Short mmCIF file of C-alpha atoms in Angstrom, two decimals:
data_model
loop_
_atom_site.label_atom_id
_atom_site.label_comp_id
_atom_site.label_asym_id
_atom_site.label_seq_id
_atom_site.Cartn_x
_atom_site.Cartn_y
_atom_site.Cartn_z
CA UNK A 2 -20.03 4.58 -22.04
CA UNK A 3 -22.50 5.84 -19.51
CA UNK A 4 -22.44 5.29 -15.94
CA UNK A 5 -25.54 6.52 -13.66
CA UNK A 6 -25.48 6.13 -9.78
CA UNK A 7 -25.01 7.00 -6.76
CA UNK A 8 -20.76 8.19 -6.84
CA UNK A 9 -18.57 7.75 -3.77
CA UNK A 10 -17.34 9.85 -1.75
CA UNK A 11 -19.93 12.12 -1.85
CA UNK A 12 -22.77 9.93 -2.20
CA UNK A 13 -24.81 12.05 -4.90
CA UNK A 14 -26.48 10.56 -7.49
CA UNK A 15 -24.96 11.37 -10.95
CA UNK A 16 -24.22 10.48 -14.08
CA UNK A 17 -20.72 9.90 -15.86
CA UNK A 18 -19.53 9.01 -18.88
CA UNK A 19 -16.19 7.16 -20.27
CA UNK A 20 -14.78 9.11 -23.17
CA UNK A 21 -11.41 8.09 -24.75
CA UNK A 22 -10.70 6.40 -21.48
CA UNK A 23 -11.31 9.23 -19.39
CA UNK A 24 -14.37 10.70 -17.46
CA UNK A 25 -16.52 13.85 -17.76
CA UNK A 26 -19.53 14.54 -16.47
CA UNK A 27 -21.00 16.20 -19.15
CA UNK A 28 -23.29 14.14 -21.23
CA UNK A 29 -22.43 12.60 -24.54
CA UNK A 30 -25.43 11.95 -27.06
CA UNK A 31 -25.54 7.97 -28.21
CA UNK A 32 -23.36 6.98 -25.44
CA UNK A 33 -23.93 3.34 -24.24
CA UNK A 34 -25.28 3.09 -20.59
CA UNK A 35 -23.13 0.25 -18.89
CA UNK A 36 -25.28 1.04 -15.34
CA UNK A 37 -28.42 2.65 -14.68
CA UNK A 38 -28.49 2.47 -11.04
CA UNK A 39 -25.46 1.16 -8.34
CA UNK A 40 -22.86 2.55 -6.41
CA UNK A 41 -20.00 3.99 -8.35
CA UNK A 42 -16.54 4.20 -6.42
CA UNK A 43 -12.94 5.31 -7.58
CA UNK A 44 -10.85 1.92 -8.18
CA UNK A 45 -9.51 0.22 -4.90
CA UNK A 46 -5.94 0.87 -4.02
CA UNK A 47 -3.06 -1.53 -2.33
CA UNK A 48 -0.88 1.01 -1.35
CA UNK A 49 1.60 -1.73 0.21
CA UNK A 50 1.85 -4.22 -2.73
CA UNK A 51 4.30 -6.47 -3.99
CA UNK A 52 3.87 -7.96 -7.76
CA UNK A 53 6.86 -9.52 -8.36
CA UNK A 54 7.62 -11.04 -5.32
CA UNK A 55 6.52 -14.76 -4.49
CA UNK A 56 7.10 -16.70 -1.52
CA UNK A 57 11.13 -18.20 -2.48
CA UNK A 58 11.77 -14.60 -3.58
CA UNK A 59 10.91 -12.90 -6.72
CA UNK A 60 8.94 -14.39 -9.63
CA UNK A 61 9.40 -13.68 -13.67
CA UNK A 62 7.15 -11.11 -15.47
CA UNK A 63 4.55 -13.63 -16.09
CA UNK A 64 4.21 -14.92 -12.46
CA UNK A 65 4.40 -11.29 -11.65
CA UNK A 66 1.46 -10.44 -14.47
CA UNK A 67 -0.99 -13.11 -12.71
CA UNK A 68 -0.59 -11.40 -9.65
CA UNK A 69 -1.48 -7.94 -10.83
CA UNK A 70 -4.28 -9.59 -12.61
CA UNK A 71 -5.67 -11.05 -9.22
CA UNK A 72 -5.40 -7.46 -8.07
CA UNK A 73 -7.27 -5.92 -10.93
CA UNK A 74 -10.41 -9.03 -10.34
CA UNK A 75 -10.42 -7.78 -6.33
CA UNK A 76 -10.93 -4.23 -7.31
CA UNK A 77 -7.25 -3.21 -6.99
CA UNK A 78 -6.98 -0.98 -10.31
CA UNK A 79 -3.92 0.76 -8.40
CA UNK A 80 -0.61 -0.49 -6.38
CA UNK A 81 2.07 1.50 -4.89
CA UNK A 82 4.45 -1.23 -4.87
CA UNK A 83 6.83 -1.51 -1.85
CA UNK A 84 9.93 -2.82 -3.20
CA UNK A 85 10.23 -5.80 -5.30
CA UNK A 86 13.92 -7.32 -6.93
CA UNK A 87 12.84 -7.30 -10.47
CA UNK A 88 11.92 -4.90 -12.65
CA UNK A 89 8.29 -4.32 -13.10
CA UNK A 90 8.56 -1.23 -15.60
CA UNK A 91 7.05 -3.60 -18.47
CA UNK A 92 3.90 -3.99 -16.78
CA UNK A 93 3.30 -0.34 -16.45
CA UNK A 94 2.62 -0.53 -20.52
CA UNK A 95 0.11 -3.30 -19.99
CA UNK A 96 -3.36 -1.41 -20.74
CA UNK A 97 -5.06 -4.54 -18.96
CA UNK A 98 -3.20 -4.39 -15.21
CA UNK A 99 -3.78 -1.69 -12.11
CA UNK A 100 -1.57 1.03 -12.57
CA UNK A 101 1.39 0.43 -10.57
CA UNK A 102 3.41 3.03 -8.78
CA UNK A 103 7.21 1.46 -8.13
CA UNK A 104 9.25 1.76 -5.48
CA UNK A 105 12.81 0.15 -6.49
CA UNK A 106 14.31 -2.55 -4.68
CA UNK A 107 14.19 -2.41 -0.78
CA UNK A 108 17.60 -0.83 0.72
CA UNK A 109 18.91 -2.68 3.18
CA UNK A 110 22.15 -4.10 5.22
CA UNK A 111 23.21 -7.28 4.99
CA UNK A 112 21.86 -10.40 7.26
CA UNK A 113 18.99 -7.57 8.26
CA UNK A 114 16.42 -8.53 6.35
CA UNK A 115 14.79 -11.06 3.86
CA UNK A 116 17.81 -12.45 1.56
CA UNK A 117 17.51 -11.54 -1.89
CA UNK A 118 15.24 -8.82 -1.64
CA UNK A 119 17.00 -5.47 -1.35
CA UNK A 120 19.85 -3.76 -1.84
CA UNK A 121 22.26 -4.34 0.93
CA UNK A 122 25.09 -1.52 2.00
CA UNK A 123 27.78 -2.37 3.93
CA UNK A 124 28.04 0.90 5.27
CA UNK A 125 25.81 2.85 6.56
CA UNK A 126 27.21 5.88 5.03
CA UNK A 127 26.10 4.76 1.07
CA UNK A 128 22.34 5.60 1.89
CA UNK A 129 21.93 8.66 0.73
CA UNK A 130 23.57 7.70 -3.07
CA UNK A 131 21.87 4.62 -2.64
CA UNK A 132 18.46 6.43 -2.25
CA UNK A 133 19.19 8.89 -4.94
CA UNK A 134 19.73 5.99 -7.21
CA UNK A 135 16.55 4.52 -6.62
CA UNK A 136 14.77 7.55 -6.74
CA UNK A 137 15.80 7.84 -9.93
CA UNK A 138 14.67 4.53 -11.15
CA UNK A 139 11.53 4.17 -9.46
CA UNK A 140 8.31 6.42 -9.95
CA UNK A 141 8.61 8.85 -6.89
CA UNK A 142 9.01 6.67 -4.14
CA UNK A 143 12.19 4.84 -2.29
CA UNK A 144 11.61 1.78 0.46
CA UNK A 145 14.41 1.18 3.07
CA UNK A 146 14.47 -1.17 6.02
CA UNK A 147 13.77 0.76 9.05
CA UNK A 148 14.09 -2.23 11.66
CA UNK A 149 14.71 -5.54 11.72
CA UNK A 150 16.03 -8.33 13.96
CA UNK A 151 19.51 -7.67 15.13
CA UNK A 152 20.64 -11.33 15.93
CA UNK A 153 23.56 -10.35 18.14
CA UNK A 154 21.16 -8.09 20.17
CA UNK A 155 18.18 -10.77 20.09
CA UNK A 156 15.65 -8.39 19.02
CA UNK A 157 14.32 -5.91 16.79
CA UNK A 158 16.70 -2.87 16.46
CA UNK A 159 17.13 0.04 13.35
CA UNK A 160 19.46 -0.11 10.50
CA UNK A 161 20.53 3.49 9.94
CA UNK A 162 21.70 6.16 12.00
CA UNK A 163 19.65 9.19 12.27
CA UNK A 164 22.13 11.87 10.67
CA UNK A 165 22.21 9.02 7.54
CA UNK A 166 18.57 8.78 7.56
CA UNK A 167 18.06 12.40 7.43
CA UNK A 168 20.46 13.16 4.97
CA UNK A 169 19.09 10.45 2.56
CA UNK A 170 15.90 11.73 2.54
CA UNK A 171 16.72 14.95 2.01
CA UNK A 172 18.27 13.84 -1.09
CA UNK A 173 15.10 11.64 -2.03
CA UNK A 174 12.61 14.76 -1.64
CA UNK A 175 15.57 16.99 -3.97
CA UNK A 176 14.90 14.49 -6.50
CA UNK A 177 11.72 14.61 -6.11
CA UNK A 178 10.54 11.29 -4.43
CA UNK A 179 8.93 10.75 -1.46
CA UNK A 180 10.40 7.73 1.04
CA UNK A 181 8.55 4.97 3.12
CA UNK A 182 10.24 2.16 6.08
CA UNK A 183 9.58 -0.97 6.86
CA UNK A 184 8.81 -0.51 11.08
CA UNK A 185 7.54 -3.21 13.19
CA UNK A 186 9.23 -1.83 16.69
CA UNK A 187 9.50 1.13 18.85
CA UNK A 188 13.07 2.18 18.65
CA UNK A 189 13.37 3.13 14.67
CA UNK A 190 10.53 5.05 14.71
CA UNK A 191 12.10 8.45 16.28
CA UNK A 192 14.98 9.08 13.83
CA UNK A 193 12.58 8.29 10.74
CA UNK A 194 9.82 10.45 11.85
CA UNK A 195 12.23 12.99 12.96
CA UNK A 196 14.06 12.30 9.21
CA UNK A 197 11.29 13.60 7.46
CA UNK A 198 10.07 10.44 6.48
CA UNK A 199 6.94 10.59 4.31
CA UNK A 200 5.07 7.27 5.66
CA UNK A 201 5.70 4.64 7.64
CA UNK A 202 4.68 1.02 6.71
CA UNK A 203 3.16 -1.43 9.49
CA UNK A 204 3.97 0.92 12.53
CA UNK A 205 3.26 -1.83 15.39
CA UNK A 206 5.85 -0.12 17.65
CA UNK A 207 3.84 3.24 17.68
CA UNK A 208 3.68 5.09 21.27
CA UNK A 209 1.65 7.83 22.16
CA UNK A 210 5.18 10.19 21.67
CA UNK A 211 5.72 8.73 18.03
CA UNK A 212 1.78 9.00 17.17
CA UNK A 213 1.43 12.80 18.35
CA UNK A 214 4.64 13.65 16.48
CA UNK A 215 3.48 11.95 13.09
CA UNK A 216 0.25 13.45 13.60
CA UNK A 217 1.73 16.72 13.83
CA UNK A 218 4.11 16.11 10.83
CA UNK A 219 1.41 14.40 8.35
CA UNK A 220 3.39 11.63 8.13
CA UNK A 221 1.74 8.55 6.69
CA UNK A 222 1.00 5.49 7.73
CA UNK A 223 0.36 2.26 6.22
CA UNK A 224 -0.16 -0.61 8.57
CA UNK A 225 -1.01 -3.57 6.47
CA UNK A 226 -3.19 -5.05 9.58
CA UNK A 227 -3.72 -8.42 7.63
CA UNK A 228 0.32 -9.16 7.40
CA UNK A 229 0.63 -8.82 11.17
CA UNK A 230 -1.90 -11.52 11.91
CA UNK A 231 1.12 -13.67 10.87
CA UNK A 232 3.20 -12.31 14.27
CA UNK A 233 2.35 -15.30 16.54
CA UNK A 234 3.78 -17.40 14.00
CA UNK A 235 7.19 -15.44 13.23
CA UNK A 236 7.32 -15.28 16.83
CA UNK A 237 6.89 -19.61 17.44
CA UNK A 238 9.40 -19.63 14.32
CA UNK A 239 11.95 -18.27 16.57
CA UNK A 240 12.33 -20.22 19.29
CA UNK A 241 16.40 -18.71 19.70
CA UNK A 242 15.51 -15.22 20.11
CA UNK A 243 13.27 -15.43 22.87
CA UNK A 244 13.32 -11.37 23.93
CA UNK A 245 12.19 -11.19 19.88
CA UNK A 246 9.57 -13.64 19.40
CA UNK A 247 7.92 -11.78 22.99
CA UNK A 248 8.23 -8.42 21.45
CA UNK A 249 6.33 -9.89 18.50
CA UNK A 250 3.64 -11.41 20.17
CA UNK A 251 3.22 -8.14 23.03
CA UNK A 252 3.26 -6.17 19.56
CA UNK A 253 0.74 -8.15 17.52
CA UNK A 254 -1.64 -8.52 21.03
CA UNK A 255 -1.91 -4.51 20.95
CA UNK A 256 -1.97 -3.94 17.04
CA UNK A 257 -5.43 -2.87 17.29
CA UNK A 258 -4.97 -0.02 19.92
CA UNK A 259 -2.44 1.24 18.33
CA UNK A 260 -3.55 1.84 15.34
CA UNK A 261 -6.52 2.88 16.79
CA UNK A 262 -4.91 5.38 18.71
CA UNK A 263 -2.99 6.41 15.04
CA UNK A 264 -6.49 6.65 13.68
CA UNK A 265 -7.91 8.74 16.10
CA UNK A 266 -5.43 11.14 16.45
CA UNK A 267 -6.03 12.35 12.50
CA UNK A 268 -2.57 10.25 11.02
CA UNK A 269 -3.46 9.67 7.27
CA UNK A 270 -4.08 6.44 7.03
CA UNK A 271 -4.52 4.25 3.75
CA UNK A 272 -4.56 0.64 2.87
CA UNK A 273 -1.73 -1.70 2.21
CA UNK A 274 -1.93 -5.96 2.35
CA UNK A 275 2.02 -6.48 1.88
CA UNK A 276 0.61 -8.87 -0.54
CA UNK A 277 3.62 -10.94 -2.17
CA UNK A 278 5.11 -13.69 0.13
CA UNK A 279 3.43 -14.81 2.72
CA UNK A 280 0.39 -13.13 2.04
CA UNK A 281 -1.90 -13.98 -0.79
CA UNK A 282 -3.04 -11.16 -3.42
CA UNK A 283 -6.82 -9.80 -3.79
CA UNK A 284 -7.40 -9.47 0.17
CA UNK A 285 -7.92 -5.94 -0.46
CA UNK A 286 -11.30 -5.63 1.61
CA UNK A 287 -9.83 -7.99 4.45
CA UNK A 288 -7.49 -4.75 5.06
CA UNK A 289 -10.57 -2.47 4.17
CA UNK A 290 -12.63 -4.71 6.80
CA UNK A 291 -9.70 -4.41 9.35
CA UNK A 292 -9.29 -0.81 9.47
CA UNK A 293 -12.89 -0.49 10.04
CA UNK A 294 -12.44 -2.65 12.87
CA UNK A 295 -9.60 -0.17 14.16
CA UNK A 296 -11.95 2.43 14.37
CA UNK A 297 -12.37 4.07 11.52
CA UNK A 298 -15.81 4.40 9.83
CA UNK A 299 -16.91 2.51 7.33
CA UNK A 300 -16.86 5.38 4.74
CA UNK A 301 -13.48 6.31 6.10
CA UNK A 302 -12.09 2.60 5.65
CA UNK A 303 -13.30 3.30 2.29
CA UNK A 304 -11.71 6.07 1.27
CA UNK A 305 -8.57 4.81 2.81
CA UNK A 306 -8.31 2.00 0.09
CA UNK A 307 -9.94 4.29 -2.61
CA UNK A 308 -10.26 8.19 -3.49
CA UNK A 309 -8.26 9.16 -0.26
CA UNK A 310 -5.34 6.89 -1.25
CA UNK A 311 -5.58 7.72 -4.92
CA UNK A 312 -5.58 11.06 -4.08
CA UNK A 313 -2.15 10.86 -1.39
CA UNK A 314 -0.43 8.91 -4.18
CA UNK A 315 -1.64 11.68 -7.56
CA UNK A 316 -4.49 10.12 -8.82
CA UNK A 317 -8.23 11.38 -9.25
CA UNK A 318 -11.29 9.87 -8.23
CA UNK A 319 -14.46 10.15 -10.28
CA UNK A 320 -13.99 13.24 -11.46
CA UNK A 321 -14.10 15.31 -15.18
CA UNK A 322 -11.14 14.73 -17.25
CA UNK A 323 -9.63 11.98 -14.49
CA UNK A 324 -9.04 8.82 -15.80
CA UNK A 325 -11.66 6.07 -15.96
CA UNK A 326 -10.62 3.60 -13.09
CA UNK A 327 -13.92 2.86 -11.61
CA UNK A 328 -16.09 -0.02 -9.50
CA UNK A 329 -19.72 -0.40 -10.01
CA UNK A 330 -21.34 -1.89 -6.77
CA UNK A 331 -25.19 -3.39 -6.88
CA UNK A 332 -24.83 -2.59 -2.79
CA UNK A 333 -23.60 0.26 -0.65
CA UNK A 334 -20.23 -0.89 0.57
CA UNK A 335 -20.91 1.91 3.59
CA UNK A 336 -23.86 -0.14 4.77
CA UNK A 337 -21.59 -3.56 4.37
CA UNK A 338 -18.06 -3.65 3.41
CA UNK A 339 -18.18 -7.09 2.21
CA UNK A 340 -20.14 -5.47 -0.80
CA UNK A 341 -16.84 -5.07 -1.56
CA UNK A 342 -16.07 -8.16 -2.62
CA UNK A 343 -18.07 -7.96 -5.67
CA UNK A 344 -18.11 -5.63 -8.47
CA UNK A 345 -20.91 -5.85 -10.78
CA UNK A 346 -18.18 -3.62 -13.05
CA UNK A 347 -14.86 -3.00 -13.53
CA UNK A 348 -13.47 -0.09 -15.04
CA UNK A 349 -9.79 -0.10 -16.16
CA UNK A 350 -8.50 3.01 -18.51
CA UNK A 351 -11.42 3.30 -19.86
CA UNK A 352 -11.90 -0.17 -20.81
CA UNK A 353 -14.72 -2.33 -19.65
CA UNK A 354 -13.07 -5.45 -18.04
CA UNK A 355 -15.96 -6.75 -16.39
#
């Protein structure tokens, strides 16, 4: 197949071909021409994803199949997924879903999180074998529970203490995987960063402190700005934890500045909907739209749910001999994101799906 447009990121007009599902610039005689004109863009990337996971807990492989195929229709051609309680390994060998990046099973104590999700230790102590395990299992990346409501306390406090969380992620980066947390407060967020955590997911409780240390570190960030629209109502939902549900709502009214303030201090940011749950699948561009809306420019916003988060998680762009994962837009999403929204073409392994 032939492609001809202008390609994103760098905004050149090229042309590219498909060959034997992967892409190379240089031309092939009697190849078919899909596009003569458009905007070409790596696939779209949720990089805070859960197929598998529905909203009484996880699904079977064919709930969990319709989900990845919403994914693919929005543009999502790759998911890091961020902890689901099934196993999603047979998916991987379906030609016709996003490539999907697994994360394990959440890791977690018990009564500190969502019930049935994740792997609950009693004591604190089992993390690190608990995080070697799943790095062995998953594809390079382990999810724990940073923070979550402490019910005795009556508000959001960490799971782990910091010599735990910094010996279990030494032993995820010796086995080669990289680890993420679930954050939504303040308090967690020095003994992960300090860890050597590799990203944080949501980050609401950022501070100027935390901010200038993960800028200094690299350390991702994730915030998945469409799930914490949903804080006002976990916060009316819990009516006997009053110092929580205000630490929810004070955190949801200042989302924006902080991640603002995350943006703008150079933290690699990338796009994640925490689809799965409570949140529906294919909002890829509401998180695309939000970031922008943080701050960050619309070619930025881009990138941060495209080549810049394909790149951060091992995976080319539109590029010779990378695979063909592609979007063909009749618009230039930098002039309107909600171009977005729809793909003239889709572009899966080489295959034509649209």
């Amino acid at each position: 197949m032939r492609f001809a447009g202008t390609v994103l990121p760098d905004g050149q007009r090229r042309e590219v071909f498909v060959v034997n599902g992967r892409i190379t610039t240089t031309p092939v005689p009697g190849a078919q021409t899909v596009a003569e004109d458009g905007y070409l863009l790596p696939g779209l990337v949720d990089a805070h994803c859960h197929i598998g996971i529905g909203p009484d807990g996880g699904v079977d492989l064919e709930e969990a199949q319709r989900q990845a195929r919403i994914e693919r229709e929005a543009g999502v051609l790759l998911v890091r997924d961020c902890g689901v309680p099934i196993d999603t390994a047979p998916l991987q060998r379906k030609l016709e879903l996003p490539r999907i990046v697994r994360s394990g099973r959440h890791i977690v104590r018990p009564r500190r999180y969502i019930r049935g999700l994740g792997t609950e230790l009693e004591d604190p102590a089992q993390l690190p074998e608990a995080v070697a395990e799943q790095a062995q299992s998953g594809d390079g990346w382990v999810k724990l529970v940073g923070d979550w409501i402490d019910r005795d306390a009556g508000d959001l406090a960490p799971l782990w203490p910091d010599e735990v969380l910094a010996e279990a992620i030494a032993v995820a980066h010796e086995h080669g995987a990289r680890v993420t947390a679930h954050v939504f407060g303040e308090d967690a967020l020095p003994g992960l960063i300090g860890a050597g955590i590799d990203c944080i997911e949501h980050g609401t409780g950022l501070t100027a402190p935390t901010i200038e240390e993960m800028a200094a570190r690299g350390t991702a960030l994730v915030p998945t700005l469409i799930n914490i629209e949903n804080f006002p109502d976990i916060a009316d939902s819990a009516s006997r934890y009053p110092v929580y549900a205000a630490h929810m709502r004070d955190l949801h009214a200042r989302v924006d500045q902080t991640i603002g303030a995350a943006i703008e201090a150079g933290i690699p940011v990338y796009t994640g909907t925490d689809a799965g749950g409570g949140i529906e699948h294919g909002r890829i561009v509401d998180e695309i739209e939000a970031l922008h809306r943080c701050g960050m420019s619309t070619h930025a916003a881009i990138g941060a749910g495209s080549w810049a988060a394909r790149d951060w998680l091992g995976y080319l762009g539109i590029a010779d001999y990378a695979a063909a994962d592609l979007l063909v837009y009749d618009t230039d999403p930098r002039e309107d994101l909600g171009a977005l929204r729809k793909p003239r073409h889709i572009v899966l392994r080489g295959r034509l799906i649209r």
